[in-house]
mmCIF file of C-alpha atoms in Angstrom:
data_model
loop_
_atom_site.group_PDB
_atom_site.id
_atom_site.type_symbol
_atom_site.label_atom_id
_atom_site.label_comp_id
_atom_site.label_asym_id
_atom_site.label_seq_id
_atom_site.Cartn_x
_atom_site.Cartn_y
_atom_site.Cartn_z
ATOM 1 C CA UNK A 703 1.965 36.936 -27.184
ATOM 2 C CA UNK A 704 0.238 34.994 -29.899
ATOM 3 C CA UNK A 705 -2.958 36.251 -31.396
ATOM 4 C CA UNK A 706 -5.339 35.797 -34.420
ATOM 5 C CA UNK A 707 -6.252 38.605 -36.478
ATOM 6 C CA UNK A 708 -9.483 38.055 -38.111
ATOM 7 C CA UNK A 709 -9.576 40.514 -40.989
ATOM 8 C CA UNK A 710 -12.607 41.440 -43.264
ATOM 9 C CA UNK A 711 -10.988 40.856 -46.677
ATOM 10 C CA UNK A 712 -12.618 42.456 -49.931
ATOM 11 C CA UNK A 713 -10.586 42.388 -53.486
ATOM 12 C CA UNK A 714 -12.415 43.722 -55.667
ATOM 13 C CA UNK A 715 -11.258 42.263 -58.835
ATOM 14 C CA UNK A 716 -11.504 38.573 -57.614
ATOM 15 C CA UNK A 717 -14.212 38.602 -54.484
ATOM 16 C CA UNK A 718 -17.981 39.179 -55.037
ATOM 17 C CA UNK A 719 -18.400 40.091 -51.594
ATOM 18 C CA UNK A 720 -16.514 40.772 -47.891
ATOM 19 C CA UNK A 721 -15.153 37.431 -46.258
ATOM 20 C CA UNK A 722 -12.909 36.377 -43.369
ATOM 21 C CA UNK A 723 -9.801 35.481 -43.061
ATOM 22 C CA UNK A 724 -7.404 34.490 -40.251
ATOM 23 C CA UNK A 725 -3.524 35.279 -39.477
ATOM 24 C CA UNK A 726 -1.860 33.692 -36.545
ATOM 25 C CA UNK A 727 1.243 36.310 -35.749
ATOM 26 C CA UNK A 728 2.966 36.515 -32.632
ATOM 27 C CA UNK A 729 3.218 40.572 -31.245
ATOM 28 C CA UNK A 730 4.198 42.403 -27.893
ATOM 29 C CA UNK A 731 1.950 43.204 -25.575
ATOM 30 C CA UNK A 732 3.049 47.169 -26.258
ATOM 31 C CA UNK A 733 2.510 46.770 -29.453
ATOM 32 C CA UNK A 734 -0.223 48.991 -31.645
ATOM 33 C CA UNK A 735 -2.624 46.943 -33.479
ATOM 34 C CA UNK A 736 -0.994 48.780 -36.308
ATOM 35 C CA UNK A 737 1.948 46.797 -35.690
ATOM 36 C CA UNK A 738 0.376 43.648 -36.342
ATOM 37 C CA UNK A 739 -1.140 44.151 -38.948
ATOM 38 C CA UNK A 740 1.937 45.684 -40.647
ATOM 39 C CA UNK A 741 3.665 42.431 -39.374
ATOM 40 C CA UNK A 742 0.744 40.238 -41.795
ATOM 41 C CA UNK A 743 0.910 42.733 -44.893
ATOM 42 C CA UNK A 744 5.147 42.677 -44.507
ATOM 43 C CA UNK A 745 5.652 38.915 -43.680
ATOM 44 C CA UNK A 746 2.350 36.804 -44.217
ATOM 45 C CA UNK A 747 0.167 38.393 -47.210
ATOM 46 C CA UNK A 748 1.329 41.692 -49.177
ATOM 47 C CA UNK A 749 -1.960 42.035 -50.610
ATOM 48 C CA UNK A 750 -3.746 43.328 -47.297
ATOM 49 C CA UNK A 751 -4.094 46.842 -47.940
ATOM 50 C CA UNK A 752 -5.377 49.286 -45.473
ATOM 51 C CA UNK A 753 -4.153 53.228 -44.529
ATOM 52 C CA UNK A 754 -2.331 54.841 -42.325
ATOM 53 C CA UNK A 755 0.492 57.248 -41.964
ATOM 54 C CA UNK A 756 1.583 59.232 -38.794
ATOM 55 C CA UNK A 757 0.740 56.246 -36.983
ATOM 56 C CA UNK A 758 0.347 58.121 -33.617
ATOM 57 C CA UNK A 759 -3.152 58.970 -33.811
ATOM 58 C CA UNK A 760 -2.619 62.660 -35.331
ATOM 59 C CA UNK A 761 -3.305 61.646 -38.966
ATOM 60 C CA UNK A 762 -6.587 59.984 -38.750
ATOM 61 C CA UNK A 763 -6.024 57.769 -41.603
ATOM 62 C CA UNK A 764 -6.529 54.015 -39.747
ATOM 63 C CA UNK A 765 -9.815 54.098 -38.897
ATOM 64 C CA UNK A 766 -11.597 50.581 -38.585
ATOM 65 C CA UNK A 767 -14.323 48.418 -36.682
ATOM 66 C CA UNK A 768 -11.693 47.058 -34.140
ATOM 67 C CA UNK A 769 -13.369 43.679 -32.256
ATOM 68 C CA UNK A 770 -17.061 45.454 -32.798
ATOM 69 C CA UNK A 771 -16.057 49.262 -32.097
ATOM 70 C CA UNK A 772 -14.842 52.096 -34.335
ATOM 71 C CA UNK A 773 -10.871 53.206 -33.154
ATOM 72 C CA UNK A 774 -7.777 54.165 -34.581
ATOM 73 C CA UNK A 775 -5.659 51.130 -35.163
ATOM 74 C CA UNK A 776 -2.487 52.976 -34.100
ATOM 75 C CA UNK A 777 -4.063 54.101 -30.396
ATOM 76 C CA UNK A 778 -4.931 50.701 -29.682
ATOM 77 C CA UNK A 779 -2.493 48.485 -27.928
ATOM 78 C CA UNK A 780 -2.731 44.722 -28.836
ATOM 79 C CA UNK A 781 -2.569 43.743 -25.025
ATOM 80 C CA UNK A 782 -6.184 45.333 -24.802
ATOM 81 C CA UNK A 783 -7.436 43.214 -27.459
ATOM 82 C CA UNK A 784 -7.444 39.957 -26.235
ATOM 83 C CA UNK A 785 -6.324 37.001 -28.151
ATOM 84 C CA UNK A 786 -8.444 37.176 -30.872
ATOM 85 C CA UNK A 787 -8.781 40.564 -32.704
ATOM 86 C CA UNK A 788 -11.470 41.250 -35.311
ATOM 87 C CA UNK A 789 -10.747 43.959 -37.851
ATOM 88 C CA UNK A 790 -13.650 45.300 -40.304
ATOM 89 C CA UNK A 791 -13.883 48.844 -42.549
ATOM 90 C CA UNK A 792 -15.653 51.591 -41.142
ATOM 91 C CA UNK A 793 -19.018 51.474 -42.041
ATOM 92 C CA UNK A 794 -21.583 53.175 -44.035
ATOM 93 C CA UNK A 795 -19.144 54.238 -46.392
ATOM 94 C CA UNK A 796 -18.358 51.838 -49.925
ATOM 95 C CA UNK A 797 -15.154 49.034 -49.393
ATOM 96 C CA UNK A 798 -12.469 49.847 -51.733
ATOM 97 C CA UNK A 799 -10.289 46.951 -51.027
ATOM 98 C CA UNK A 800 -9.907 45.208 -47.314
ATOM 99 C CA UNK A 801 -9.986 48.193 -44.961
ATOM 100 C CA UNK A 802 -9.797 51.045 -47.207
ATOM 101 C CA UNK A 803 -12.853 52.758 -47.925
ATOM 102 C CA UNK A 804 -13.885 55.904 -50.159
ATOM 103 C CA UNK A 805 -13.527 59.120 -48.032
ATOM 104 C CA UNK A 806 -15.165 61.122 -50.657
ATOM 105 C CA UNK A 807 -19.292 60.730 -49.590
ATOM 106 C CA UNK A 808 -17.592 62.073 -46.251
ATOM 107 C CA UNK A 809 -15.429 64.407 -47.361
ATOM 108 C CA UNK A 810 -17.776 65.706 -49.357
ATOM 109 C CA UNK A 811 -20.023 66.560 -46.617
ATOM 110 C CA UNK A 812 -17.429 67.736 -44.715
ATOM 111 C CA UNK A 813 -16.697 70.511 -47.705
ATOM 112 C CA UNK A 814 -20.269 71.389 -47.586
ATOM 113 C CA UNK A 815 -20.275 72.735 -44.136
ATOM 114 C CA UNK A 816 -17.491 75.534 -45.705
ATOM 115 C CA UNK A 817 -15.300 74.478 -42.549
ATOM 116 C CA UNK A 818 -13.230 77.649 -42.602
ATOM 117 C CA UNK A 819 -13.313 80.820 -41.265
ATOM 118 C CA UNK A 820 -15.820 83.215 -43.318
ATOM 119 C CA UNK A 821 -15.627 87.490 -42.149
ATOM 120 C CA UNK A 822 -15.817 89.956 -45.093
ATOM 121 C CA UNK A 823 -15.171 92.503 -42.397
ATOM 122 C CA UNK A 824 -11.552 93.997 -42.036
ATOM 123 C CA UNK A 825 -9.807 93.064 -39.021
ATOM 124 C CA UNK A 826 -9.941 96.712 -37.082
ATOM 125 C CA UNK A 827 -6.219 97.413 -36.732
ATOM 126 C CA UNK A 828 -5.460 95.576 -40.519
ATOM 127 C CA UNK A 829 -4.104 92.861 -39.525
ATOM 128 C CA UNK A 830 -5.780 90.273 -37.227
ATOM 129 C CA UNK A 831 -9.245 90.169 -35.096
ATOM 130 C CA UNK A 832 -8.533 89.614 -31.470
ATOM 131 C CA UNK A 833 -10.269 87.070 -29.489
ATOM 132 C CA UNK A 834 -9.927 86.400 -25.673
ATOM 133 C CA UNK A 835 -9.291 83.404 -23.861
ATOM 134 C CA UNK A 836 -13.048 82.836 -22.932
ATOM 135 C CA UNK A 837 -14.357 83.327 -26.173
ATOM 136 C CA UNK A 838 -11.335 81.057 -27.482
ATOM 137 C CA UNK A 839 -12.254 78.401 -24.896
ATOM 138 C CA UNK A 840 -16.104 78.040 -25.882
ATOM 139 C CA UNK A 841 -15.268 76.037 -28.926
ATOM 140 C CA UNK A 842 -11.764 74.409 -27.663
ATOM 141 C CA UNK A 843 -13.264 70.993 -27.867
ATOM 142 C CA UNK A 844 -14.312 71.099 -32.039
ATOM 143 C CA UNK A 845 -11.083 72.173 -33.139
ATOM 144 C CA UNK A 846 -9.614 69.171 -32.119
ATOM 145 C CA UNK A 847 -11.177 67.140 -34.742
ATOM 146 C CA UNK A 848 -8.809 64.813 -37.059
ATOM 147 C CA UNK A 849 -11.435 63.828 -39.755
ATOM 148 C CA UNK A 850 -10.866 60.119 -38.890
ATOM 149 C CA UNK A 851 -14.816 59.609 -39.590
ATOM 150 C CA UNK A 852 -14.652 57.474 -36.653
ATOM 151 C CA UNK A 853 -17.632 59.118 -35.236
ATOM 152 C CA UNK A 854 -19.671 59.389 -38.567
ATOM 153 C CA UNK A 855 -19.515 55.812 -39.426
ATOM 154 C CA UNK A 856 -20.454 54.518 -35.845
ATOM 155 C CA UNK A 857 -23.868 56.728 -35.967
ATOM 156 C CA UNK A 858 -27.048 54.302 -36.660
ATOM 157 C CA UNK A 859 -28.514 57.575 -38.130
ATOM 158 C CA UNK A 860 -25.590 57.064 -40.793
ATOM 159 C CA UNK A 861 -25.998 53.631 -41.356
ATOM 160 C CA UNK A 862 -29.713 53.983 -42.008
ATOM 161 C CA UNK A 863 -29.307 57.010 -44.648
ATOM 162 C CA UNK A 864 -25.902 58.077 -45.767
ATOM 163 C CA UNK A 865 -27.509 61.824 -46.613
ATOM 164 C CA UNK A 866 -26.885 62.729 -42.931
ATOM 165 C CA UNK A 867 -24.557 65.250 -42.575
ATOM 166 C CA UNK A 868 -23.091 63.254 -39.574
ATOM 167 C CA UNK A 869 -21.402 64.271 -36.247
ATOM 168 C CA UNK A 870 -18.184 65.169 -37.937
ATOM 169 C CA UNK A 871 -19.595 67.747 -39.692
ATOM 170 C CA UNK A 872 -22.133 69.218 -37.340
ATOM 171 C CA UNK A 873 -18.318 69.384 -35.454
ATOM 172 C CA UNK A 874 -17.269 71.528 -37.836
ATOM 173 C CA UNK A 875 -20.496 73.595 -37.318
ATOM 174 C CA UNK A 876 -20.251 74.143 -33.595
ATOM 175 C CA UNK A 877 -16.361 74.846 -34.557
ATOM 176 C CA UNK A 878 -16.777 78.352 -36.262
ATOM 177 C CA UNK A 879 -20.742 79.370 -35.020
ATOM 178 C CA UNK A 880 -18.995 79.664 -31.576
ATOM 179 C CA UNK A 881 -16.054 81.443 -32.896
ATOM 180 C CA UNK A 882 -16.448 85.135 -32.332
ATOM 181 C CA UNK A 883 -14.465 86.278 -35.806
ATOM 182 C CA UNK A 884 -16.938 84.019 -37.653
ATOM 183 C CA UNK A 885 -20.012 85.882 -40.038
ATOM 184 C CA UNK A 886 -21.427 83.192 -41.300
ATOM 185 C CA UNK A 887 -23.580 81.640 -38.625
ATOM 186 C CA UNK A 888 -26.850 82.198 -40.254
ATOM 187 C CA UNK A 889 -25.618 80.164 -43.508
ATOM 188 C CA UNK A 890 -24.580 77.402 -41.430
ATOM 189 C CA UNK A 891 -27.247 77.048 -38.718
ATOM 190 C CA UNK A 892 -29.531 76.577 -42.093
ATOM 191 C CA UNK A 893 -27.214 73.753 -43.223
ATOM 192 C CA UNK A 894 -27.506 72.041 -39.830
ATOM 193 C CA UNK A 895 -31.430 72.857 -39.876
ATOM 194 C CA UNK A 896 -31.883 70.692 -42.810
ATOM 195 C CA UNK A 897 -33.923 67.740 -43.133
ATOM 196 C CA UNK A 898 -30.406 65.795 -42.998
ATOM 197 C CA UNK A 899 -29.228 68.209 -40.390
ATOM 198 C CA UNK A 900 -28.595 67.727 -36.738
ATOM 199 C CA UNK A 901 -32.281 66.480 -35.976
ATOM 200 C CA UNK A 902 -31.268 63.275 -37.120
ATOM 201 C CA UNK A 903 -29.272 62.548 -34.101
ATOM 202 C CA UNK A 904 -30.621 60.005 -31.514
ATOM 203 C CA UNK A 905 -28.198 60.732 -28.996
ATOM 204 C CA UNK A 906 -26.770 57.474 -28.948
ATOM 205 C CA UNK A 907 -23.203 58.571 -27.793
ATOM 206 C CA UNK A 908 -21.251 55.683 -30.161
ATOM 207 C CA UNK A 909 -19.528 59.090 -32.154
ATOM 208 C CA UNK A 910 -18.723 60.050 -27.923
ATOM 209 C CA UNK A 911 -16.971 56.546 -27.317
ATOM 210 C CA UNK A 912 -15.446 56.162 -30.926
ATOM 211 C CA UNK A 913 -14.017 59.640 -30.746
ATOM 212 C CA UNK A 914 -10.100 58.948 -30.551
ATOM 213 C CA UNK A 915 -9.986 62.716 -29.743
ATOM 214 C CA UNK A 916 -11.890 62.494 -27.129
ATOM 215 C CA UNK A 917 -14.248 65.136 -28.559
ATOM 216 C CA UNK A 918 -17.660 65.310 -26.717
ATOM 217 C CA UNK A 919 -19.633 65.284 -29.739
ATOM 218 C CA UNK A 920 -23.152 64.982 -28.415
ATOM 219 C CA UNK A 921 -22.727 67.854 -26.268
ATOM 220 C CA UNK A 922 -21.671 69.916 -29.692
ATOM 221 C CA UNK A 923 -24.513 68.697 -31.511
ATOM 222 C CA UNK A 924 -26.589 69.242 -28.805
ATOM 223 C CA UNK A 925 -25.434 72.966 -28.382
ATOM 224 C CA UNK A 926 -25.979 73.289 -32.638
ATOM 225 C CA UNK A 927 -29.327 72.128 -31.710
ATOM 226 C CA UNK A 928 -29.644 74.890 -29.146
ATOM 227 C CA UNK A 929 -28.610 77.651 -31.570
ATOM 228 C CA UNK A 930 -30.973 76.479 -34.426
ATOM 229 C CA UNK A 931 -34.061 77.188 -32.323
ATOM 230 C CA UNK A 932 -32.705 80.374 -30.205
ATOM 231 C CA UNK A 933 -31.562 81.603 -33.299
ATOM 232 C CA UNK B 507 -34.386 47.233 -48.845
ATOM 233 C CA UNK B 508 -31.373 46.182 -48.448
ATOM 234 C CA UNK B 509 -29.763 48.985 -47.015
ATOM 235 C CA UNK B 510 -32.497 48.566 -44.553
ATOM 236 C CA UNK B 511 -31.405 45.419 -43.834
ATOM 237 C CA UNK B 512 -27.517 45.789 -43.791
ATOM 238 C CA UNK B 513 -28.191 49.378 -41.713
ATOM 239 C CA UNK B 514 -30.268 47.243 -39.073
ATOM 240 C CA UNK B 515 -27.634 44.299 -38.871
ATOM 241 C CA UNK B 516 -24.312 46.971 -38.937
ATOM 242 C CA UNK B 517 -26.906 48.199 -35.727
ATOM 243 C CA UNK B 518 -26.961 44.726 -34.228
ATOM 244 C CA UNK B 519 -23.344 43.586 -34.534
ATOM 245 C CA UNK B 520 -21.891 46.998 -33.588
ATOM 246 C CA UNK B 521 -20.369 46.714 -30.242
ATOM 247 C CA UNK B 522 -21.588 50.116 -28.516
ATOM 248 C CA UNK B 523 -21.847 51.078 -25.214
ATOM 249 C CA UNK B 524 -25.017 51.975 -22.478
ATOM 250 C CA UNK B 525 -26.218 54.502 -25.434
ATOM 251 C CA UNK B 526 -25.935 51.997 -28.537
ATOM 252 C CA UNK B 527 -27.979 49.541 -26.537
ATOM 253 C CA UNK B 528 -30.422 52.259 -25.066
ATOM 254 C CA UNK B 529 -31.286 53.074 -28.749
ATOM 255 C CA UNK B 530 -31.984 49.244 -29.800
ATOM 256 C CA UNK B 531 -34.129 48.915 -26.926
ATOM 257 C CA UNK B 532 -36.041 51.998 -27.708
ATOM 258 C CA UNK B 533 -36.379 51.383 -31.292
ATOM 259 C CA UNK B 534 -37.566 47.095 -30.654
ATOM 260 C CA UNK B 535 -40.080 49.134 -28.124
ATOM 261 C CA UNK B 536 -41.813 51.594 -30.483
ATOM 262 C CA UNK B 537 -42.093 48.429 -33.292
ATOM 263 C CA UNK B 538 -43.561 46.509 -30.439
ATOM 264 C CA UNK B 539 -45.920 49.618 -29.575
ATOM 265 C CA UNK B 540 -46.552 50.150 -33.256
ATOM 266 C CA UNK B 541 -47.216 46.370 -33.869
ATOM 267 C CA UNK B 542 -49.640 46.483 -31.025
ATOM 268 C CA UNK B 543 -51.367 49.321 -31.753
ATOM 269 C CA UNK B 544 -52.258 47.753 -35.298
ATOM 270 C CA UNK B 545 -53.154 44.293 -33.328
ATOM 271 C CA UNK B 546 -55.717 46.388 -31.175
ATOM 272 C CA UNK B 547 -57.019 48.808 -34.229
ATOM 273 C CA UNK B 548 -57.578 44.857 -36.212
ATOM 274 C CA UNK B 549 -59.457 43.833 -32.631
ATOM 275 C CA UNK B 550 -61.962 46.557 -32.335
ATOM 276 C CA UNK B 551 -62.727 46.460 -35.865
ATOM 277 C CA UNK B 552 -63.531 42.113 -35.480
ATOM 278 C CA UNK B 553 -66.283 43.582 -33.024
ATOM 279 C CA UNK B 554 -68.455 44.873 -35.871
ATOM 280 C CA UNK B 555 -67.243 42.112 -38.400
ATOM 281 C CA UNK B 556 -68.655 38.874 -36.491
ATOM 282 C CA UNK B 557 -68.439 38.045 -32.539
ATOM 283 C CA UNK B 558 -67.101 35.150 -32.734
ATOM 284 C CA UNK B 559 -64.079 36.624 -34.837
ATOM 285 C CA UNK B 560 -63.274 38.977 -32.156
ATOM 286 C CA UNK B 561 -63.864 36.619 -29.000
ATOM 287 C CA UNK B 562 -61.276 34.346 -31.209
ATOM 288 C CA UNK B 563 -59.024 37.189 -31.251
ATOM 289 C CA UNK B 564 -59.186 37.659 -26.992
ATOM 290 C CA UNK B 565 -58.953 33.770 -26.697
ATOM 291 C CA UNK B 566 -55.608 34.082 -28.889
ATOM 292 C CA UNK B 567 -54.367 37.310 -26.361
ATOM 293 C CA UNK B 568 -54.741 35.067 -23.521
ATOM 294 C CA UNK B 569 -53.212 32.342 -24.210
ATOM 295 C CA UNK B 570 -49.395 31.554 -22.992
ATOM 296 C CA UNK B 571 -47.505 32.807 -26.092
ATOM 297 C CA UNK B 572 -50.128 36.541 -26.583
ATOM 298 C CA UNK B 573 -49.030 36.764 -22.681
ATOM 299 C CA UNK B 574 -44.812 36.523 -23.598
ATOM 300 C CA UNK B 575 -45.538 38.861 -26.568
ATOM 301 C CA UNK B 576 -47.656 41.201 -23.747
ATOM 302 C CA UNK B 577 -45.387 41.020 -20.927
ATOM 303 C CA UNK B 578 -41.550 41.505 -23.864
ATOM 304 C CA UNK B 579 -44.529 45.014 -24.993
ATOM 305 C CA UNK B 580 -44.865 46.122 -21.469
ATOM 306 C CA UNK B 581 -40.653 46.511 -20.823
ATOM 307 C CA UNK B 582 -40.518 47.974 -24.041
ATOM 308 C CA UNK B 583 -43.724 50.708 -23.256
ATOM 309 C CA UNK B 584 -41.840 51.504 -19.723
ATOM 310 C CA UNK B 585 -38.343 51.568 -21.432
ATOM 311 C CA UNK B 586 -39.613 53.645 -24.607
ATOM 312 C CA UNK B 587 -41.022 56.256 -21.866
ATOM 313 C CA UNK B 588 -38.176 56.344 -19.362
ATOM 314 C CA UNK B 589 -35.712 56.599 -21.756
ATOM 315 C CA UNK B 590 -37.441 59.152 -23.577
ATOM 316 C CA UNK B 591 -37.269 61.134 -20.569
ATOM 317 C CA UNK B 592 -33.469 60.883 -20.799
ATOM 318 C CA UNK B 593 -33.506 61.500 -24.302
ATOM 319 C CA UNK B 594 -35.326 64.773 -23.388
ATOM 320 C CA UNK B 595 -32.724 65.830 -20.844
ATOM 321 C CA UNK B 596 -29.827 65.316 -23.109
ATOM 322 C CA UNK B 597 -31.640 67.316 -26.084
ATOM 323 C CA UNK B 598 -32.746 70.382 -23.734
ATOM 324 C CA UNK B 599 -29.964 70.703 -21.051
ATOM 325 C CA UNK B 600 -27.114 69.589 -23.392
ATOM 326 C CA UNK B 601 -24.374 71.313 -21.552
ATOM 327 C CA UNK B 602 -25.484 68.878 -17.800
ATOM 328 C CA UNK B 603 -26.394 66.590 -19.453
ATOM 329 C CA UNK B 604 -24.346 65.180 -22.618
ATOM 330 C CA UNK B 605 -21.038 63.560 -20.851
ATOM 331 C CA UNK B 606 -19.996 60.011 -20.797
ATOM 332 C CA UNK B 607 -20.504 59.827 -17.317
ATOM 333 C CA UNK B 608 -23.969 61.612 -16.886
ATOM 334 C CA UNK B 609 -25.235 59.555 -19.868
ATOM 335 C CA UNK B 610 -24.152 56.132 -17.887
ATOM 336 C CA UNK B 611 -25.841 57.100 -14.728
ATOM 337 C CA UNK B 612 -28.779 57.842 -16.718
ATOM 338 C CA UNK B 613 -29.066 54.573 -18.601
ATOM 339 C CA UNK B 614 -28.548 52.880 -15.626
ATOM 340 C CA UNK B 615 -31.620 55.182 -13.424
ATOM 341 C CA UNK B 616 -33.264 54.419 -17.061
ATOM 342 C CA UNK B 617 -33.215 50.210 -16.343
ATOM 343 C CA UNK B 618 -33.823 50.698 -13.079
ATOM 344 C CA UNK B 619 -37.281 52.394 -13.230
ATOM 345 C CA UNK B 620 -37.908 50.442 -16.113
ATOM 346 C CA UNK B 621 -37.702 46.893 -14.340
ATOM 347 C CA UNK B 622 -39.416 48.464 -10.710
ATOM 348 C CA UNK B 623 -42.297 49.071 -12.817
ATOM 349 C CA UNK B 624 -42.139 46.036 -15.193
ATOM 350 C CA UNK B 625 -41.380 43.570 -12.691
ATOM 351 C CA UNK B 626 -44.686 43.629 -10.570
ATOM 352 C CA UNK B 627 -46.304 44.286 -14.154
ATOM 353 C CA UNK B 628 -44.969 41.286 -15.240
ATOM 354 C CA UNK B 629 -45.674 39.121 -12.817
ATOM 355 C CA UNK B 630 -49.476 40.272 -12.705
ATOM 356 C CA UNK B 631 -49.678 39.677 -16.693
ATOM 357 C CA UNK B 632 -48.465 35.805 -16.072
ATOM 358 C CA UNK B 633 -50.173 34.896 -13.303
ATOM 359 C CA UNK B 634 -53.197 33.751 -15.327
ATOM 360 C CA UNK B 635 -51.210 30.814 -17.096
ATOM 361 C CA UNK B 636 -50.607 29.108 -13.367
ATOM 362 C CA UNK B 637 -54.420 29.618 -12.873
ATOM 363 C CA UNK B 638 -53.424 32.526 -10.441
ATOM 364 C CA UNK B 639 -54.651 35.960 -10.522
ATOM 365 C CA UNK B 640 -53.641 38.665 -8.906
ATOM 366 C CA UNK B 641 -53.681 42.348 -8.727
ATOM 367 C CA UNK B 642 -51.435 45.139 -7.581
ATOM 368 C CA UNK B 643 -52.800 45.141 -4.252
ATOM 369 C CA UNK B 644 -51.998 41.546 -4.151
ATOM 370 C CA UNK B 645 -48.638 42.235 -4.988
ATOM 371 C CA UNK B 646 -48.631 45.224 -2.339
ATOM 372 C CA UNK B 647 -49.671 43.067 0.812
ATOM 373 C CA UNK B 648 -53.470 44.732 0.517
#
């Protein structure tokens, strides 16, 4: 099938600002969006420059506005798309070039929730601290999380102040405050309290639809919400 | 200020779903209730400023244009409320509540209330431009 690909194109050493342009390239209906655009950077114009890697939706590097929404370019299939594709950055976060974006304002915050497991207490037989399948289970649905930032940059809360924490960080919240070996709930409930905490959500659901994990974020920031004020 | 502005056009042009659109709505309805609430603070205070300021003001509410501005306030008071309510249900019962599916079904209870109660509204605010005027218990048969 023949499509157009209109890409958001941003060099920053020769383009004051974002602009359009349009590829005509012909694709399979199978194929990822991925694939076409690697088909315009390998045989149309070398100088689009955008990321990925695994390219099957593990990595979470190809994150873009795909005709309007936030996806993964590598878990959408061009026969989906139509006949004319859009393709944008993320946004929220500043353009580096084309579709590549800086992480780090993101990354950053995602540091700042320590996303790892904090006990100073020693496992009781030495060696590891035993969990069971129900207490395992209650936060299945946060470890799942591929830092993609789909879900952050699709928030209006985002957009409107880039100090929000954002939903894939209150993720990593719900992650280890529901996680039996974890000690450090107090320290992060007062992280999510904060005046760029998890009040700023509006319960829009867009971090729900973007999430190519399927991750049902709302509910997780709801139940951080929960927590805060049953302490 | 321009944040403001690129943050409320990256709002427009995204293409959300039910929940994206629920939160436009609900933020164009409290401007509109916020806008109105100055309009009718500005009113009252004409009333002890000169008469004929303020009856100038009511001529300007009823005519054609005040009563499109009214009737676009009204869906956004009933939306801002009803969907407040779901807002409420999704905050407090977050475990029923905050799924996909749940969270269409409300949006679409949301519209539905909204228009039964904006409809007949509507209609009653408009009348007056076709030199009709009616009343809810026109509307209801009485």
């Amino acid at each position: 099938m023949r499509v157009t690909l209109k890409l958001k194109r941003f060099n920053p050493e020769v383009d004051e600002k974002q602009h359009w342009e349009e590829y005509q390239i012909d694709v399979e209906p199978n194929d990822q969006l991925l694939d076409a655009l690697n088909k315009v950077k390998w045989f149309h114009d070398g100088t689009l420059t955008y990321r990925r890697s695994c390219a099957h939706g593990v990595c979470g590097s190809d994150a873009m506005v795909i005709n309007g929404r936030n996806r993964l370019a590598c878990k959408v299939l061009m026969k989906d798309l139509g006949n004319k594709v859009t393709v944008e950055p993320i946004r929220g976060l500043p353009v580096v070039k084309d579709m590549v974006v800086d992480m780090e304002p993101f990354f950053a915050k995602f540091r700042a929730m320590k996303p790892f497991l904090i006990n100073n207490t020693p496992a009781p037989d030495g060696r590891e601290r035993h969990q069971t399948v129900e207490d395992r289970e209650r936060f299945d649905d946060t470890t799942k999380c591929i830092l993609c930032a789909c879900c952050t940059t699709s928030c209006p809360s985002f957009w409107a102040n880039g100090e929000y924490i954002g939903p894939a960080s209150i993720v990593q919240i719900h992650r280890f405050i529901f996680d039996t070996r974890d000690e450090a709930t107090k320290e992060r409930l007062e992280i999510a309290n904060d005046a760029m905490g998890v009040w700023r959500c509006r319960t829009v659901f867009n971090c729900v639809e973007a999430c190519p994990r399927e991750i049902n974020i709302t509910k997780a920031i709801g139940e951080v919400k929960k927590a805060i004020l049953e302490g | 200020m321009a944040s403001i502005v690129a943050s409320i056009w990256q709002g427009i042009t995204y293409r959300g779903k039910d929940g994206h659109y629920a939160w436009l709505l609900h933020r164009l309805g409290g401007l509109g209730i916020v806008l109105f609430l100055f309009l009718h603070i500005l009113d009252i205070f004409l009333v002890g400023v000169s008469k004929e300021l303020f009856e100038t003001f009511l001529f300007i509410y009823h005519s054609a244009p005040a009563k499109v501005f009214v009737m676009g306030l009204l869906f956004g008071v009933f939306f801002h409320a009803f969907n407040g309510v779901r807002i409420i249900l999704v905050d407090f019962w977050p475990e029923k509540f905050s799924n996909l599916k749940m969270q269409r079904l409300l949006f679409r209870l949301v519209v539905l209330v909204t228009l039964l109660f904006f409809i007949p509204t509507a209609i009653i605010t408009v009348a007056p431009i076709f030199g009709t005027h009616l009343s809810l218990s026109h509307l209801l048969g009485g």
